CSV table of C-alpha atoms and ligand atoms in Angstrom, one decimal:
chain,number,residue,atom,x,y,z
A,25,MET,CA,159.7,-192.6,27.2
A,26,PRO,CA,161.6,-191.0,24.3
A,27,SER,CA,165.4,-190.8,24.4
A,28,LEU,CA,166.8,-187.7,26.1
A,29,THR,CA,167.3,-185.1,23.3
A,30,TYR,CA,167.2,-181.4,22.8
A,31,ARG,CA,166.8,-178.8,20.0
A,32,THR,CA,167.3,-175.1,20.2
A,33,ALA,CA,165.7,-172.2,18.4
A,34,GLY,CA,166.4,-168.5,18.4
A,35,GLU,CA,168.6,-165.8,16.8
A,36,SER,CA,171.2,-163.7,18.4
A,37,HIS,CA,169.1,-160.5,18.2
A,38,GLY,CA,165.7,-162.3,18.0
A,39,ARG,CA,163.2,-162.2,20.8
A,40,ALA,CA,164.5,-165.2,22.7
A,41,LEU,CA,166.6,-168.4,22.7
A,42,VAL,CA,164.7,-171.6,23.4
A,43,ALA,CA,165.7,-175.2,24.2
A,44,PHE,CA,163.1,-177.9,23.8
A,45,VAL,CA,164.2,-180.9,25.9
A,46,GLU,CA,162.4,-184.2,25.6
A,47,GLY,CA,162.9,-187.5,27.5
A,48,MET,CA,163.6,-186.2,31.0
A,49,PRO,CA,162.2,-188.7,33.4
A,50,ALA,CA,159.6,-187.5,36.0
A,51,GLY,CA,160.6,-186.6,39.5
A,52,VAL,CA,164.0,-184.9,38.8
A,53,PRO,CA,164.4,-181.9,41.1
A,54,VAL,CA,165.1,-178.9,38.7
A,55,ASP,CA,167.3,-176.3,40.2
A,56,LYS,CA,166.6,-173.0,38.4
A,57,GLY,CA,169.2,-171.2,40.5
A,58,PHE,CA,171.9,-173.7,39.2
A,59,ILE,CA,170.8,-173.2,35.6
A,60,ASP,CA,170.9,-169.4,36.0
A,61,GLY,CA,174.4,-169.7,37.6
A,62,GLU,CA,175.7,-171.6,34.6
A,63,LEU,CA,174.1,-169.0,32.2
A,64,ARG,CA,175.8,-166.3,34.2
A,65,ARG,CA,179.2,-168.1,34.0
A,66,ARG,CA,178.7,-168.4,30.2
A,67,GLN,CA,178.4,-164.7,29.9
A,68,GLY,CA,181.6,-164.1,31.8
A,69,GLY,CA,185.3,-164.1,31.0
A,70,TYR,CA,188.1,-161.7,30.5
A,71,GLY,CA,188.0,-160.6,26.8
A,72,ARG,CA,184.2,-160.6,26.3
A,73,GLY,CA,182.6,-157.9,24.2
A,74,GLY,CA,179.9,-155.4,24.8
A,75,ARG,CA,176.9,-157.7,24.5
A,76,GLN,CA,177.3,-159.2,27.9
A,77,LYS,CA,176.9,-155.8,29.5
A,78,ILE,CA,173.4,-155.6,28.0
A,79,GLU,CA,172.2,-159.1,28.8
A,80,THR,CA,171.4,-160.8,32.1
A,81,ASP,CA,170.7,-164.3,31.0
A,82,THR,CA,168.2,-166.2,33.2
A,83,VAL,CA,166.0,-169.2,32.3
A,84,GLU,CA,162.2,-169.2,32.2
A,85,ILE,CA,160.9,-172.8,32.4
A,86,LEU,CA,157.8,-172.7,30.2
A,87,SER,CA,156.8,-176.4,30.5
A,88,GLY,CA,157.5,-179.8,31.9
A,89,VAL,CA,158.2,-178.8,35.5
A,90,ARG,CA,155.7,-178.7,38.4
A,91,ARG,CA,156.5,-177.6,41.9
A,92,GLY,CA,160.2,-177.8,41.2
A,93,LYS,CA,160.3,-181.3,39.7
A,94,SER,CA,160.1,-182.7,36.1
A,95,ILE,CA,156.8,-184.4,35.3
A,96,GLY,CA,157.9,-186.4,32.2
A,97,SER,CA,156.6,-184.0,29.7
A,98,PRO,CA,158.7,-181.9,27.2
A,99,ILE,CA,160.6,-179.1,29.0
A,100,ILE,CA,160.9,-175.7,27.3
A,101,LEU,CA,163.6,-173.4,28.5
A,102,GLN,CA,163.6,-169.8,27.4
A,103,ILE,CA,166.2,-167.0,27.7
A,104,ILE,CA,165.0,-163.6,26.7
A,105,ASN,CA,167.2,-161.4,24.5
A,106,ARG,CA,167.3,-157.8,25.8
A,107,ASP,CA,169.2,-156.7,22.6
A,108,SER,CA,166.3,-157.8,20.5
A,109,ARG,CA,166.4,-155.9,17.2
A,110,ILE,CA,166.6,-158.4,14.5
A,111,ASP,CA,164.3,-156.5,12.1
A,112,ASP,CA,166.2,-153.3,12.5
A,113,ALA,CA,169.7,-154.6,12.5
A,114,PRO,CA,171.6,-153.4,9.4
A,115,GLU,CA,172.5,-155.6,6.5
A,116,VAL,CA,176.0,-157.1,6.4
A,117,ASN,CA,177.3,-157.4,2.9
A,118,ARG,CA,181.1,-157.9,3.4
A,119,PRO,CA,181.4,-161.4,4.8
A,120,ARG,CA,183.8,-161.9,7.7
A,121,PRO,CA,186.4,-164.7,6.9
A,122,GLY,CA,186.0,-167.5,9.5
A,123,HIS,CA,182.3,-166.8,10.2
A,124,ALA,CA,179.4,-168.5,8.5
A,125,ASP,CA,178.8,-165.3,6.5
A,126,LEU,CA,179.9,-166.3,3.0
A,127,ALA,CA,178.9,-170.0,3.0
A,128,GLY,CA,175.5,-169.1,4.4
A,129,SER,CA,174.8,-166.3,2.1
A,130,ILE,CA,175.4,-168.5,-0.9
A,131,LYS,CA,173.5,-171.4,0.6
A,132,TRP,CA,170.4,-169.3,1.4
A,133,LEU,CA,170.8,-167.2,-1.8
A,134,THR,CA,171.1,-163.7,-0.2
A,135,THR,CA,173.7,-160.9,-0.2
A,136,ASP,CA,172.8,-160.0,3.4
A,137,CYS,CA,175.1,-162.1,5.7
A,138,ARG,CA,172.8,-161.1,8.6
A,139,GLU,CA,170.3,-163.7,7.5
A,140,THR,CA,172.9,-166.4,8.4
A,141,LEU,CA,174.9,-164.8,11.2
A,142,GLU,CA,171.9,-164.3,13.4
A,143,ARG,CA,171.5,-168.0,13.9
A,144,ALA,CA,175.1,-169.0,13.5
A,145,SER,CA,176.1,-166.7,16.4
A,146,ALA,CA,177.6,-168.2,19.5
A,147,ARG,CA,174.8,-166.5,21.4
A,148,GLU,CA,172.8,-169.7,20.7
A,149,THR,CA,175.1,-171.5,23.2
A,150,ALA,CA,173.0,-169.9,26.0
A,151,ALA,CA,170.2,-172.3,25.1
A,152,ARG,CA,172.6,-175.3,25.0
A,153,VAL,CA,174.0,-174.3,28.4
A,154,ALA,CA,170.5,-174.2,29.8
A,155,ALA,CA,169.7,-177.7,28.5
A,156,GLY,CA,173.0,-179.1,29.7
A,157,ALA,CA,172.6,-177.5,33.2
A,158,LEU,CA,169.1,-179.1,33.3
A,159,ALA,CA,170.7,-182.5,32.4
A,160,ARG,CA,173.2,-182.0,35.3
A,161,CYS,CA,170.2,-181.9,37.7
A,162,LEU,CA,169.6,-185.5,36.7
A,163,LEU,CA,173.3,-186.4,36.8
A,164,LEU,CA,173.6,-185.1,40.3
A,165,GLU,CA,171.0,-187.7,41.4
A,166,PHE,CA,173.5,-190.4,40.4
A,167,GLY,CA,176.5,-188.7,42.0
A,168,ILE,CA,177.9,-187.7,38.5
A,169,GLU,CA,179.7,-184.4,38.5
A,170,THR,CA,181.4,-182.4,35.7
A,171,PHE,CA,184.3,-180.0,35.8
A,172,GLY,CA,185.0,-177.7,32.8
A,173,TYR,CA,188.0,-175.4,32.6
A,174,VAL,CA,190.3,-173.5,30.3
A,175,LEU,CA,193.5,-175.5,29.6
A,176,ALA,CA,195.1,-173.0,27.1
A,177,ILE,CA,194.5,-169.6,25.6
A,178,GLY,CA,196.7,-168.7,22.6
A,179,PRO,CA,200.2,-169.8,23.5
A,180,VAL,CA,199.7,-170.1,27.3
A,181,THR,CA,199.0,-173.6,28.7
A,182,ALA,CA,197.9,-174.4,32.3
A,183,THR,CA,199.1,-177.2,34.5
A,184,VAL,CA,196.4,-178.7,36.7
A,185,ASP,CA,196.8,-181.2,39.5
A,186,PHE,CA,193.8,-183.5,39.4
A,187,GLY,CA,194.8,-185.0,42.7
A,188,THR,CA,193.3,-181.8,44.2
A,189,PRO,CA,189.7,-182.3,45.6
A,190,LEU,CA,187.0,-181.1,43.2
A,191,ALA,CA,185.7,-178.4,45.6
A,192,ASP,CA,189.2,-176.9,45.7
A,193,LEU,CA,189.6,-177.1,41.9
A,194,LEU,CA,186.2,-175.3,41.5
A,195,ALA,CA,187.3,-172.5,43.9
A,196,LEU,CA,190.6,-172.1,42.0
A,197,ARG,CA,188.8,-172.1,38.6
A,198,ASP,CA,186.2,-169.5,39.8
A,199,ALA,CA,188.6,-167.2,41.6
A,200,GLY,CA,188.3,-163.5,40.7
A,201,ASP,CA,185.6,-161.3,39.2
A,202,LEU,CA,183.5,-163.0,36.5
A,203,PHE,CA,183.6,-160.1,34.1
A,204,THR,CA,186.9,-158.2,34.9
A,205,ASP,CA,189.5,-161.0,35.3
A,206,TRP,CA,188.0,-164.5,35.0
A,207,VAL,CA,189.6,-166.9,32.6
A,208,ALA,CA,188.2,-170.2,34.1
A,209,CYS,CA,191.7,-171.6,34.7
A,210,PRO,CA,192.6,-173.3,38.0
A,211,ASP,CA,196.3,-172.6,37.5
A,212,ALA,CA,196.7,-169.0,38.9
A,213,ALA,CA,200.1,-168.4,37.3
A,214,ALA,CA,198.9,-169.5,33.9
A,215,ALA,CA,195.7,-167.5,34.4
A,216,GLU,CA,197.7,-164.3,34.8
A,217,LYS,CA,199.6,-165.0,31.6
A,218,MET,CA,196.3,-165.8,29.8
A,219,ARG,CA,195.0,-162.3,30.8
A,220,GLU,CA,198.2,-160.8,29.5
A,221,ALA,CA,197.9,-162.6,26.2
A,222,ILE,CA,194.2,-161.4,25.9
A,223,ARG,CA,195.3,-157.8,26.8
A,224,HIS,CA,198.0,-157.9,24.1
A,225,ALA,CA,195.7,-159.3,21.5
A,226,LYS,CA,193.2,-156.5,22.2
A,227,THR,CA,195.9,-153.8,21.7
A,228,GLN,CA,196.6,-155.5,18.3
A,229,SER,CA,192.9,-155.5,17.3
A,230,ASP,CA,193.3,-159.3,17.2
A,231,THR,CA,191.6,-162.3,18.8
A,232,LEU,CA,192.6,-165.5,20.6
A,233,GLY,CA,191.4,-169.1,20.7
A,234,GLY,CA,192.3,-171.8,23.1
A,235,VAL,CA,191.7,-175.3,24.5
A,236,VAL,CA,189.0,-176.3,27.0
A,237,GLU,CA,188.7,-179.5,28.8
A,238,THR,CA,185.8,-181.2,30.6
A,239,ARG,CA,186.2,-184.0,33.1
A,240,VAL,CA,183.2,-186.1,34.3
A,241,PHE,CA,183.5,-187.9,37.6
A,242,GLY,CA,181.3,-190.8,38.9
A,243,CYS,CA,180.1,-192.4,35.7
A,244,PRO,CA,179.3,-196.1,36.1
A,245,PRO,CA,181.0,-198.4,33.6
A,246,GLY,CA,178.9,-199.3,30.5
A,247,LEU,CA,177.4,-196.0,29.4
A,248,GLY,CA,177.4,-195.9,25.6
A,249,SER,CA,177.8,-199.0,23.4
A,250,SER,CA,180.3,-200.6,21.0
A,251,MET,CA,177.4,-202.0,18.9
A,252,GLN,CA,177.0,-199.2,16.4
A,253,TYR,CA,179.2,-196.2,15.4
A,254,ASP,CA,176.5,-193.7,16.5
A,255,LEU,CA,175.9,-195.4,19.9
A,256,ARG,CA,179.5,-195.0,20.9
A,257,LEU,CA,179.7,-192.4,23.7
A,258,ASP,CA,182.9,-191.0,22.3
A,259,SER,CA,181.4,-190.4,18.9
A,260,ARG,CA,178.4,-188.7,20.5
A,261,LEU,CA,180.7,-186.5,22.7
A,262,ALA,CA,182.7,-185.6,19.6
A,263,MET,CA,179.6,-184.5,17.7
A,264,ALA,CA,178.3,-182.5,20.7
A,265,VAL,CA,181.7,-180.7,21.2
A,266,MET,CA,182.4,-180.2,17.5
A,267,GLY,CA,178.9,-178.7,17.2
A,268,ILE,CA,179.9,-175.8,19.4
A,269,GLN,CA,180.5,-172.6,17.4
A,270,ALA,CA,184.2,-172.2,16.4
A,271,PHE,CA,185.4,-175.6,17.6
A,272,LYS,CA,187.9,-177.1,15.2
A,273,ALA,CA,189.1,-180.3,17.1
A,274,VAL,CA,188.0,-182.7,19.7
A,275,GLU,CA,190.1,-185.2,21.7
A,276,ILE,CA,189.3,-187.9,24.2
A,277,GLY,CA,191.9,-188.6,26.9
A,278,MET,CA,195.4,-188.6,25.4
A,279,GLY,CA,193.8,-187.8,22.1
A,280,ALA,CA,195.9,-187.1,19.0
A,281,GLN,CA,199.1,-187.7,20.9
A,282,SER,CA,198.3,-191.4,21.2
A,283,ALA,CA,198.8,-191.9,17.5
A,284,ARG,CA,202.5,-191.1,17.9
A,285,LEU,CA,203.3,-193.4,20.8
A,286,PRO,CA,203.7,-197.3,21.1
A,287,GLY,CA,200.8,-199.2,22.7
A,288,SER,CA,202.9,-199.8,25.9
A,289,LYS,CA,202.9,-196.1,26.5
A,290,VAL,CA,199.2,-195.6,25.7
A,291,HIS,CA,197.0,-198.2,27.2
A,292,ASP,CA,195.9,-198.1,30.9
A,293,GLU,CA,196.8,-201.3,32.8
A,294,ILE,CA,194.0,-202.7,35.0
A,295,SER,CA,194.2,-203.6,38.7
A,296,PHE,CA,191.6,-204.5,41.3
A,297,ASP,CA,191.0,-203.3,44.8
A,298,PRO,CA,188.1,-205.0,46.6
A,299,LYS,CA,187.8,-202.1,49.0
A,300,LEU,CA,186.6,-199.9,46.2
A,301,ARG,CA,183.9,-202.3,45.0
A,302,ASP,CA,181.1,-200.0,46.1
A,303,THR,CA,182.4,-197.0,44.1
A,304,PRO,CA,181.4,-196.4,40.5
A,305,THR,CA,184.7,-198.1,39.4
A,306,LEU,CA,183.4,-201.4,41.0
A,307,GLY,CA,187.0,-201.7,42.2
A,308,PHE,CA,188.7,-201.8,38.8
A,309,LEU,CA,191.6,-199.3,38.9
A,310,ARG,CA,194.0,-197.8,36.4
A,311,ARG,CA,197.3,-196.0,37.2
A,312,THR,CA,196.8,-193.9,34.1
A,313,ASN,CA,193.7,-192.7,32.3
A,314,ASN,CA,195.0,-192.1,28.7
A,315,ALA,CA,191.8,-193.5,27.4
A,316,GLY,CA,189.9,-190.7,29.0
A,317,GLY,CA,187.5,-193.0,30.6
A,318,LEU,CA,186.2,-194.5,27.3
A,319,GLU,CA,187.1,-197.9,25.8
A,320,GLY,CA,185.1,-199.3,22.9
A,321,GLY,CA,182.8,-196.3,23.0
A,322,MET,CA,181.8,-197.1,26.6
A,323,THR,CA,182.6,-195.7,30.0
A,324,ASN,CA,185.0,-197.8,31.9
A,325,GLY,CA,184.5,-196.3,35.4
A,326,GLN,CA,187.4,-193.8,35.1
A,327,PRO,CA,186.8,-190.1,34.8
A,328,VAL,CA,185.7,-189.1,31.3
A,329,ILE,CA,188.1,-186.5,29.8
A,330,VAL,CA,187.1,-184.5,26.7
A,331,ARG,CA,189.1,-181.6,25.2
A,332,GLY,CA,188.0,-179.2,22.5
A,333,SER,CA,190.0,-176.6,20.5
A,334,LYS,CA,188.4,-173.3,19.7
A,335,LYS,CA,189.7,-171.1,16.9
A,336,PRO,CA,190.1,-167.4,17.5
A,337,ILE,CA,186.9,-165.3,17.1
A,338,PRO,CA,186.8,-164.4,13.4
A,339,THR,CA,185.7,-160.8,13.8
A,340,LEU,CA,188.9,-158.9,14.2
A,341,GLY,CA,189.1,-155.3,15.4
A,342,PRO,CA,188.5,-152.6,12.7
A,343,GLN,CA,192.2,-151.9,12.3
A,344,MET,CA,192.9,-155.6,11.5
A,345,ALA,CA,189.8,-156.4,9.5
A,346,LEU,CA,190.6,-159.1,7.0
A,347,GLU,CA,190.3,-158.9,3.3
A,348,SER,CA,187.0,-159.8,1.9
A,349,VAL,CA,184.6,-159.0,-1.0
A,350,ASP,CA,181.5,-156.9,-1.1
A,351,LEU,CA,178.7,-159.4,-2.1
A,352,LYS,CA,176.8,-156.7,-4.0
A,353,SER,CA,179.6,-155.0,-5.9
A,354,LYS,CA,182.0,-158.0,-5.9
A,355,GLU,CA,184.8,-155.4,-5.2
A,356,THR,CA,187.6,-156.2,-2.8
A,357,SER,CA,186.9,-154.7,0.6
A,358,ARG,CA,187.7,-155.1,4.3
A,359,ALA,CA,185.4,-157.5,6.2
A,360,ALA,CA,182.5,-155.9,8.1
A,361,TYR,CA,183.0,-155.1,11.7
A,362,GLU,CA,180.3,-156.3,14.1
A,363,ARG,CA,180.7,-155.8,17.9
A,364,SER,CA,182.5,-158.9,19.1
A,365,ASP,CA,184.7,-160.6,21.7
A,366,VAL,CA,188.6,-160.6,21.8
A,367,CYS,CA,188.5,-164.0,23.5
A,368,ALA,CA,185.5,-166.2,24.4
A,369,VAL,CA,187.5,-169.3,25.5
A,370,PRO,CA,186.4,-169.1,29.2
A,371,ALA,CA,182.7,-169.0,28.0
A,372,ALA,CA,183.5,-171.9,25.7
A,373,SER,CA,184.6,-173.9,28.7
A,374,VAL,CA,181.1,-173.4,30.2
A,375,VAL,CA,179.4,-174.4,27.0
A,376,MET,CA,181.5,-177.5,26.6
A,377,GLU,CA,181.0,-178.6,30.2
A,378,ASN,CA,177.2,-178.4,29.7
A,379,VAL,CA,177.0,-180.0,26.3
A,380,VAL,CA,179.2,-182.9,27.5
A,381,ALA,CA,177.0,-183.2,30.5
A,382,PHE,CA,173.9,-183.5,28.3
A,383,GLU,CA,175.5,-186.4,26.3
A,384,ILE,CA,176.4,-188.2,29.6
A,385,ALA,CA,172.8,-187.7,30.8
A,386,ARG,CA,171.5,-189.1,27.5
A,387,ALA,CA,173.7,-192.2,27.8
A,388,LEU,CA,172.6,-192.6,31.4
A,389,THR,CA,168.9,-192.4,30.5
A,390,ASP,CA,169.5,-194.9,27.6
A,391,LYS,CA,171.2,-197.4,29.9
A,392,PHE,CA,168.8,-197.0,32.9
A,393,ALA,CA,165.7,-196.1,31.0
A,394,GLY,CA,162.6,-195.4,33.1
A,395,ASP,CA,159.7,-193.0,33.1
A,396,SER,CA,160.6,-191.7,36.5
A,397,LEU,CA,163.7,-191.0,38.5
A,398,THR,CA,162.6,-193.7,40.9
A,399,GLU,CA,162.5,-196.3,38.2
A,400,MET,CA,165.9,-195.2,36.8
A,401,LYS,CA,167.5,-195.4,40.2
A,402,ALA,CA,166.2,-198.9,40.7
A,403,ASN,CA,167.6,-199.9,37.3
A,404,TYR,CA,170.9,-198.3,38.2
A,405,THR,CA,171.1,-200.1,41.6
A,406,SER,CA,170.2,-203.5,40.2
A,407,TYR,CA,172.8,-203.2,37.4
A,408,MET,CA,175.6,-202.2,39.8
A,409,GLU,CA,174.7,-205.1,42.1
A,410,ALA,CA,174.8,-207.6,39.2
A,411,ALA,CA,178.1,-206.1,38.0
A,412,ARG,CA,179.6,-206.4,41.5
A,413,LYS,CA,178.7,-210.1,41.5
A,414,LEU,CA,180.7,-210.8,38.3
B,507,EPS,C1,177.5,-163.9,22.1
B,507,EPS,C2,176.7,-162.8,21.7
B,507,EPS,C3,177.1,-162.1,20.5
B,507,EPS,C4,178.6,-162.0,20.4
B,507,EPS,C5,179.3,-163.4,20.4
B,507,EPS,C6,178.7,-164.3,21.4
B,507,EPS,O1,176.6,-160.8,20.6
B,507,EPS,P1,176.6,-159.6,19.6
B,507,EPS,O2,176.8,-160.2,18.2
B,507,EPS,O3,175.3,-158.9,19.7
B,507,EPS,O4,177.7,-158.8,20.0
B,507,EPS,O5,179.1,-161.3,21.5
B,507,EPS,O6,179.1,-164.0,19.2
B,507,EPS,C7,180.1,-164.5,18.5
B,507,EPS,C8,181.3,-164.5,19.0
B,507,EPS,C9,179.9,-165.1,17.3
B,507,EPS,O7,180.8,-165.7,16.7
B,507,EPS,O8,178.8,-165.0,16.8
B,507,EPS,C10,177.1,-164.6,23.3
B,507,EPS,O9,176.1,-164.3,24.0
B,507,EPS,O10,177.8,-165.6,23.6
């Protein structure tokens, strides 16, 4: 069985976006309704642009699934673009600072930035969400759940009580209408301020970025490895999150702040409660989780906490268009204006939750490798039994 991996194909205004997923064991129940729900959430958020009014993203499963379950063969997920006009879309000759336009045009030797922007567009994240949501069907079989939310938009930061049961956090996060007021933030007071900040940015023809966080609950200890840099789960998570369009920083647990504090304020002391031996923690507890559930590149049984920082959308409104250069005439000019979003941070929280989930699923299949879900579950059970006997 190959390792669980995926690749995507497709342009923003091409015919479709596609994810090619390999290494999914046989026998995993695939919930198309759940994948579609995640695609729908990705389209939502206060501050989104006109494109989402055109699209209704749903997944077509072209291969690898029979009668609702994976059969071990490669799985192709397809999302059709309604706004499919790549051959007719006009040239873009004035690169937008912050987008891939200039670097890509030079790299691929063209003065038409569209050749680059069509693939660089964050529309591609629909395919990544589909792959991640598919991976979550596997995670659910092992009681592993993810929670992605918006921690900050522009200057507004939320406060979230993670003592709250997950079902309540989900209800708080998903309150309101997906398209007219959703900001994916479980702190209602901060959510209102975030909407105000987005409204204000829009009146200024400006855009806003923010911080999104994903927490993963129920991981057994020992996913990932300290043996090589690229087997460390934190390095894989960092790559997956940094690979999301417009992300400029990734943190695990306490993250960058830990560099400024002494060790006594950073590391999570260990205790043991035999009553919790049968949980994924195996009974090992921490009063704090500054490590974000990862030590030595491996899960330690605590929730995995990953944060990503997204820069503001580079396409500013026409009144604020940034200075650029026409690639044909080389004359100073304002950057081109393409229809865009004021703020896509809520959507980014959905993307990050699903790409993080895919990496957890990859580490899970690496650790409990098996051609079928039955075999994986047997491997999981025997490992946990052996670990309990330590
Ligand atoms: C997006 C689709 C795009 C943009 C946005 C994300 O659609 P269009 O370019 O047709 O308006 O709304 O793309 C970007 C922000 C970007 O940086 O490329 C989507 O489906 O998420």
